[in-house]
Short mmCIF file of C-alpha atoms in Angstrom, two decimals:
data_model
loop_
_atom_site.label_atom_id
_atom_site.label_comp_id
_atom_site.label_asym_id
_atom_site.label_seq_id
_atom_site.Cartn_x
_atom_site.Cartn_y
_atom_site.Cartn_z
CA MET F 6 0.36 0.36 0.42
CA GLU F 7 2.57 1.99 0.44
CA SER F 8 3.71 2.46 -2.98
CA GLN F 9 0.47 3.08 -4.18
CA ASN F 10 0.71 7.03 -3.34
CA VAL F 11 -2.39 8.66 -4.71
CA GLN F 12 -4.51 5.26 -4.46
CA ASP F 13 -3.46 4.95 -0.07
CA GLU F 14 -5.17 8.36 0.22
CA ASP F 15 -8.28 7.10 -1.55
CA LEU F 16 -7.97 3.82 0.00
CA TYR F 17 -7.46 5.71 3.54
CA ILE F 18 -10.17 7.68 3.10
CA ALA F 19 -12.66 5.47 2.37
CA TYR F 20 -11.57 2.89 5.55
CA ALA F 21 -12.02 5.84 7.65
CA SER F 22 -15.26 7.18 6.35
CA LEU F 23 -16.76 3.87 6.60
CA GLU F 24 -15.76 3.20 10.18
CA TYR F 25 -16.82 6.81 10.76
CA TRP F 26 -20.25 5.92 9.52
CA ASN F 27 -20.45 3.06 11.33
CA ASP F 28 -19.75 5.18 14.63
CA GLN F 29 -16.06 3.48 15.03
CA ALA F 30 -14.51 6.55 15.83
CA ALA F 31 -11.06 5.47 17.33
CA LYS F 32 -10.69 3.08 14.47
CA ALA F 33 -11.11 5.87 12.26
CA ILE F 34 -9.44 8.33 13.44
CA ASN F 35 -5.91 5.54 13.90
CA LEU F 36 -6.53 5.14 9.87
CA VAL F 37 -6.82 8.92 8.72
CA ASP F 38 -3.74 9.38 11.08
CA LYS F 39 -1.89 6.33 9.38
CA GLY F 40 -2.90 8.51 5.93
CA LEU F 41 -1.25 11.57 6.87
CA SER F 42 1.62 9.84 7.99
CA PHE F 43 1.57 9.18 4.18
CA HIS F 44 0.04 12.38 3.26
CA PRO F 45 0.06 15.53 5.59
CA THR F 46 -1.15 17.95 3.15
CA SER F 47 -3.84 15.64 2.30
CA GLU F 48 -7.24 18.22 2.49
CA ASP F 49 -9.77 15.46 2.15
CA LEU F 50 -7.70 13.19 5.28
CA LEU F 51 -7.59 16.61 7.74
CA LEU F 52 -11.05 17.02 6.76
CA LEU F 53 -11.92 13.97 8.17
CA ARG F 54 -10.62 14.51 11.34
CA THR F 55 -12.37 17.33 11.86
CA LYS F 56 -15.04 15.57 11.81
CA ILE F 57 -14.62 12.54 13.12
CA GLU F 58 -12.50 14.65 16.50
CA TYR F 59 -16.06 17.23 16.09
CA SER F 60 -18.77 14.23 15.86
CA ASN F 61 -16.80 13.43 19.30
CA ASN F 62 -17.32 16.09 20.96
CA ALA F 63 -13.11 16.18 20.93
CA TYR F 64 -13.25 19.88 20.11
CA GLU F 65 -9.91 21.24 20.62
CA SER F 66 -7.92 18.32 18.24
CA ALA F 67 -10.22 19.35 16.30
CA GLU F 68 -9.47 22.71 16.29
CA LYS F 69 -5.92 21.73 15.69
CA SER F 70 -7.17 19.72 12.49
CA VAL F 71 -8.99 22.46 11.18
CA ASN F 72 -7.07 24.88 11.30
CA ASN F 73 -3.94 22.92 9.68
CA LEU F 74 -6.30 22.50 7.17
CA LEU F 75 -7.49 26.37 7.02
CA LYS F 76 -2.73 26.97 6.75
CA LEU F 77 -2.75 24.36 4.51
CA ASN F 78 -6.35 26.06 1.86
CA PRO F 79 -8.14 28.85 3.42
CA LYS F 80 -10.67 29.00 0.41
CA ASN F 81 -11.92 26.03 1.64
CA ALA F 82 -15.34 26.19 2.48
CA GLU F 83 -16.29 23.48 4.21
CA ALA F 84 -13.26 24.30 7.17
CA ARG F 85 -14.16 27.73 7.33
CA ALA F 86 -18.25 26.49 8.31
CA LEU F 87 -16.96 23.99 10.68
CA ALA F 88 -14.47 25.91 12.55
CA LYS F 89 -17.16 28.08 12.90
CA SER F 90 -19.36 25.77 14.83
CA ILE F 91 -16.13 24.41 16.42
CA GLN F 92 -15.08 27.46 18.29
CA GLU F 93 -18.49 28.25 20.55
CA TYR F 94 -17.28 24.56 21.92
CA THR F 95 -12.85 25.53 22.73
CA ALA F 96 -13.05 28.79 24.51
CA LYS F 97 -14.56 27.90 27.42
CA ASN F 98 -14.68 31.59 28.82
CA ALA F 99 -14.13 35.37 27.55
CA ILE F 100 -14.61 38.36 28.61
CA GLY F 101 -15.68 41.25 25.69
CA LEU F 102 -15.85 44.97 26.75
CA ASN F 103 -17.46 47.48 23.78
CA TYR F 104 -18.12 50.70 23.09
CA ASN F 105 -19.91 52.59 20.43
CA PHE F 106 -19.93 56.03 19.37
CA VAL F 107 -22.55 57.86 17.99
CA HIS F 108 -22.80 61.15 16.19
CA PHE F 109 -26.24 62.32 14.66
CA ASP F 110 -26.08 65.64 11.90
CA LYS F 111 -29.46 66.69 13.25
CA GLN F 112 -32.09 64.59 14.33
CA PHE F 113 -30.32 64.61 17.83
CA ASP F 114 -28.19 67.62 19.45
CA ASP F 115 -26.15 64.79 21.60
CA ASN F 116 -24.01 62.52 20.72
CA TRP F 117 -24.83 58.47 22.08
CA HIS F 118 -22.36 56.42 24.32
CA ILE F 119 -22.83 52.66 24.75
CA VAL F 120 -20.90 50.44 26.60
CA ALA F 121 -20.98 46.89 26.73
CA LEU F 122 -19.76 44.82 28.91
CA SER F 123 -20.20 40.89 28.81
CA TYR F 124 -18.84 37.53 30.00
CA LYS F 125 -19.66 33.96 27.59
CA ARG F 126 -19.55 31.06 28.71
CA ALA F 127 -19.30 27.81 26.60
CA THR F 128 -21.08 24.87 28.28
CA PRO F 129 -22.04 20.74 26.89
CA LEU F 130 -25.27 22.03 25.84
CA GLY F 131 -23.93 25.64 24.09
CA SER F 132 -22.56 29.10 25.41
CA VAL F 133 -23.99 31.61 27.10
CA ILE F 134 -23.38 35.47 27.73
CA PHE F 135 -24.29 37.70 29.89
CA ARG F 136 -24.10 41.37 29.32
CA THR F 137 -24.63 44.60 31.20
CA ASN F 138 -24.99 47.70 29.05
CA TYR F 139 -23.75 51.22 30.18
CA ALA F 140 -25.59 54.00 27.43
CA ASN F 141 -25.13 58.11 27.60
CA LYS F 142 -28.60 58.91 25.37
CA PHE F 143 -30.72 61.99 24.39
CA ALA F 144 -28.57 63.76 27.48
CA ASP F 145 -29.18 60.89 29.76
CA ASN F 146 -28.09 57.67 31.68
CA GLY F 147 -29.29 54.22 31.17
CA LEU F 148 -28.52 50.61 32.18
CA GLN F 149 -29.91 47.42 30.41
CA PHE F 150 -28.66 43.66 31.48
CA GLU F 151 -29.22 40.52 28.66
CA VAL F 152 -28.48 37.34 28.67
CA GLU F 153 -28.38 35.48 25.51
CA ALA F 154 -27.93 31.64 25.06
CA TYR F 155 -26.73 29.34 22.10
CA PRO F 156 -28.17 25.87 22.92
CA ARG F 157 -26.71 22.97 20.62
CA LEU F 158 -30.07 20.47 19.50
CA SER F 159 -28.13 18.69 17.06
CA LYS F 160 -24.40 18.65 14.73
CA MET F 161 -26.61 20.76 12.61
CA PHE F 162 -29.74 22.71 14.59
CA TYR F 163 -28.68 25.66 17.64
CA LEU F 164 -31.32 28.09 19.00
CA TYR F 165 -30.32 31.46 19.65
CA VAL F 166 -32.30 32.46 22.74
CA ALA F 167 -31.73 36.10 24.70
CA GLY F 168 -33.92 38.30 27.42
CA GLY F 169 -33.15 41.47 28.61
CA TYR F 170 -34.30 43.86 30.66
CA SER F 171 -34.50 47.77 31.77
CA ASN F 172 -35.63 50.09 34.19
CA ASN F 173 -34.47 53.02 31.59
CA VAL F 174 -37.42 53.18 29.56
CA GLY F 175 -36.12 55.53 26.65
CA ILE F 176 -33.05 55.14 26.93
CA PHE F 177 -33.86 51.33 26.67
CA PRO F 178 -36.56 49.17 25.72
CA LYS F 179 -37.98 48.04 29.22
CA TYR F 180 -37.82 43.90 27.93
CA ARG F 181 -36.70 42.54 24.60
CA THR F 182 -36.89 38.28 24.00
CA GLY F 183 -35.63 36.82 20.82
CA VAL F 184 -35.40 33.43 19.77
CA SER F 185 -33.66 31.56 16.40
CA LEU F 186 -33.17 28.52 15.38
CA TYR F 187 -29.73 28.07 13.24
CA ALA F 188 -29.25 25.00 10.51
CA ASN F 189 -26.05 24.60 9.82
CA LEU F 190 -27.43 23.32 5.89
CA PRO F 191 -25.15 21.25 3.02
CA HIS F 192 -22.57 23.03 1.15
CA SER F 193 -21.20 25.06 3.45
CA PHE F 194 -25.07 26.99 4.23
CA GLU F 195 -26.83 27.99 6.84
CA GLY F 196 -29.96 29.26 7.78
CA GLU F 197 -32.03 31.53 10.22
CA VAL F 198 -36.12 31.86 10.67
CA GLY F 199 -36.98 33.90 14.06
CA TYR F 200 -38.29 36.43 16.01
CA ARG F 201 -37.40 40.22 18.03
CA GLN F 202 -39.71 41.61 20.66
CA LEU F 203 -39.12 44.61 22.11
CA TYR F 204 -41.48 46.53 24.35
CA PHE F 205 -41.26 49.64 25.43
CA SER F 206 -44.85 51.25 26.14
CA ASP F 207 -45.96 48.82 23.79
CA ASN F 208 -45.08 45.97 22.10
CA ILE F 209 -42.80 45.77 19.16
CA TRP F 210 -43.35 42.10 16.97
CA MET F 211 -40.10 41.54 14.56
CA TYR F 212 -39.76 38.28 12.16
CA THR F 213 -36.24 37.50 11.13
CA ALA F 214 -35.02 35.47 8.11
CA SER F 215 -31.16 34.84 6.95
CA ILE F 216 -29.54 32.54 4.62
CA GLY F 217 -25.34 32.97 4.18
CA LYS F 218 -22.92 30.58 2.13
CA TYR F 219 -18.95 29.94 3.12
CA TYR F 220 -17.63 30.34 -0.18
CA GLN F 221 -13.68 30.21 -0.20
CA ASN F 222 -12.64 32.29 1.68
CA PHE F 223 -16.00 34.19 2.45
CA TRP F 224 -19.13 34.05 3.72
CA PHE F 225 -22.11 36.15 2.32
CA ASN F 226 -25.14 36.82 4.19
CA LEU F 227 -28.66 37.88 3.52
CA LYS F 228 -31.40 39.01 6.42
CA THR F 229 -34.29 40.57 6.68
CA TYR F 230 -36.61 42.05 9.24
CA LEU F 231 -40.47 41.76 8.93
CA THR F 232 -42.10 44.28 10.50
CA PRO F 233 -46.23 44.01 10.94
CA SER F 234 -48.54 46.86 11.81
CA ASN F 235 -52.39 47.73 11.42
CA GLU F 236 -51.68 48.66 8.56
CA ASN F 237 -48.80 47.22 6.37
CA ILE F 238 -45.58 45.40 7.19
CA SER F 239 -42.10 46.94 7.24
CA HIS F 240 -39.27 45.67 5.63
CA SER F 241 -35.46 45.73 6.28
CA TYR F 242 -33.37 44.52 4.35
CA ALA F 243 -29.21 43.78 5.02
CA GLY F 244 -26.24 41.74 2.80
CA THR F 245 -23.00 41.19 5.04
CA VAL F 246 -19.83 40.08 2.81
CA ARG F 247 -16.48 38.97 5.28
CA TYR F 248 -13.15 38.05 3.71
CA TYR F 249 -11.08 35.54 6.44
CA THR F 250 -7.81 36.02 5.92
CA LYS F 251 -6.91 33.65 9.03
CA GLY F 252 -9.03 31.84 11.05
CA ALA F 253 -12.56 32.04 12.20
CA ASN F 254 -11.74 35.31 14.32
CA ASP F 255 -9.99 36.89 11.48
CA TYR F 256 -11.85 39.18 8.56
CA LEU F 257 -12.65 42.11 6.30
CA GLY F 258 -16.44 42.40 6.54
CA PHE F 259 -18.70 44.64 4.44
CA LEU F 260 -22.46 45.92 5.27
CA ILE F 261 -25.20 47.10 3.23
CA GLY F 262 -28.75 47.48 3.81
CA THR F 263 -32.50 49.42 4.53
CA GLY F 264 -34.21 49.70 6.82
CA ILE F 265 -33.53 49.61 11.24
CA SER F 266 -32.23 46.69 12.85
CA PRO F 267 -33.13 45.58 16.53
CA GLU F 268 -30.18 43.73 16.32
CA GLU F 269 -27.92 47.32 16.37
CA ASN F 270 -27.68 49.98 19.46
CA ARG F 271 -30.35 52.51 18.28
CA ASN F 272 -33.22 49.99 19.07
CA ASN F 273 -34.62 52.63 21.62
CA LEU F 274 -35.69 53.84 18.81
CA LEU F 275 -37.44 51.25 16.78
CA ASP F 276 -41.27 51.76 17.03
CA GLN F 277 -44.41 51.57 14.77
CA SER F 278 -43.25 54.99 13.40
CA ILE F 279 -39.64 54.88 12.46
CA TYR F 280 -40.17 51.26 10.72
CA LYS F 281 -42.30 52.82 7.87
CA LEU F 282 -39.62 56.04 7.22
CA LYS F 283 -36.81 54.97 4.75
CA THR F 284 -33.64 54.20 5.84
CA PHE F 285 -30.62 53.15 4.16
CA LYS F 286 -26.36 51.94 5.96
CA ILE F 287 -23.44 50.82 4.70
CA GLY F 288 -20.31 49.67 6.69
CA ALA F 289 -17.06 48.22 7.02
CA GLU F 290 -15.55 46.05 9.67
CA TYR F 291 -12.38 44.37 10.72
CA ASN F 292 -11.83 41.47 13.03
CA PHE F 293 -8.72 40.19 14.16
CA SER F 294 -6.61 38.18 17.24
CA VAL F 295 -3.88 38.54 18.86
CA ASN F 296 -2.68 35.02 20.09
CA ARG F 297 -5.84 33.34 19.80
CA THR F 298 -6.52 34.59 22.94
CA ASN F 299 -6.86 38.08 21.88
CA LEU F 300 -9.72 39.40 19.96
CA PHE F 301 -10.20 42.61 18.97
CA SER F 302 -12.56 44.57 16.55
CA ILE F 303 -13.31 48.31 14.61
CA SER F 304 -16.09 49.15 13.16
CA SER F 305 -17.61 51.91 11.09
CA THR F 306 -21.71 52.47 9.96
CA TYR F 307 -22.77 55.47 7.51
CA PHE F 308 -27.22 55.86 7.98
CA ASN F 309 -28.92 58.13 6.66
CA GLN F 310 -31.87 57.75 8.68
CA GLU F 311 -35.62 59.67 7.42
CA PHE F 312 -36.57 60.58 11.13
CA ARG F 313 -39.91 62.46 9.77
CA PRO F 314 -41.74 62.13 6.64
CA ASN F 315 -39.18 63.53 3.96
CA GLU F 316 -37.13 65.20 6.25
CA LYS F 317 -33.68 63.34 6.37
CA GLY F 318 -30.02 63.14 8.77
CA ASN F 319 -26.66 61.52 8.73
CA GLN F 320 -25.45 58.79 11.31
CA ILE F 321 -21.91 57.30 12.12
CA ASP F 322 -21.34 54.52 14.43
CA ILE F 323 -18.17 54.14 15.12
CA THR F 324 -17.23 50.69 18.04
CA VAL F 325 -14.77 48.95 19.38
CA GLY F 326 -14.51 45.66 20.86
CA TYR F 327 -11.58 43.51 22.95
CA ILE F 328 -13.08 39.97 23.61
CA LYS F 329 -10.38 37.77 25.91
CA THR F 330 -10.71 33.96 25.94
CA PHE F 331 -9.26 31.45 28.80
#
């Protein structure tokens, strides 16, 4: 077998895959490792090794395998999609600090300042995030407390579940909730359906759907929010493109869209009248890691907002962030 160079690689892939499908993870890994000893740069063997380890909950080994593969070929879309899923399990703890600066040219006299402090804990069921937001808006201060969780239902499906509370209504909504079902689909696709709810003096219900695709170094995503009212349904659309330079946390991103998203720090503006007005937005972000455990981000978004009928203003959002994983 050792002299059959190309055939050997195919044989190891076939036999290891067979053991993997028969739930014989240890045998499958031994076959893959033997194949890699002859073909250390085999992308197919490294990808198979990653899948076996991920399915067997050996997340740290899976992360090493997928990172080795991405070093060989950063354009491997399937490996990049797997890397995103695996990182949710490898960083047990993360502390994050974000600062958001918002400037309006017409709509409001005062700049906004929002600071978020978060703690994330990876559990066997999925990640849980506790976040405290402080905001200075309209020359007034407020606090908001949030909990988010990403429980895993299977290797294909996971949930986003969120809730928030603030006693400073107007600076923040009094309550917010959200649920989304995410699916890691074949051919490096991913999908989402869900809802978001905000309560100020009345409830605002928004329904969301998105579709994403990894292609080589790129991630493409289209997302919409639909907000029913008594008269019509308001629409928000956003398209995002990310270009990955290295691992799952190193990328340059671009955003373009219309309408207001409840994910933005502007969410205290979300009422039924605002949703009927026109908004255009365009932005960019840069995320990079240092020594794997230090994650930095910077982003800027420009908004052209119709804040009253036939009256528009401009807005600039700038956000910087740091996450320490351990």
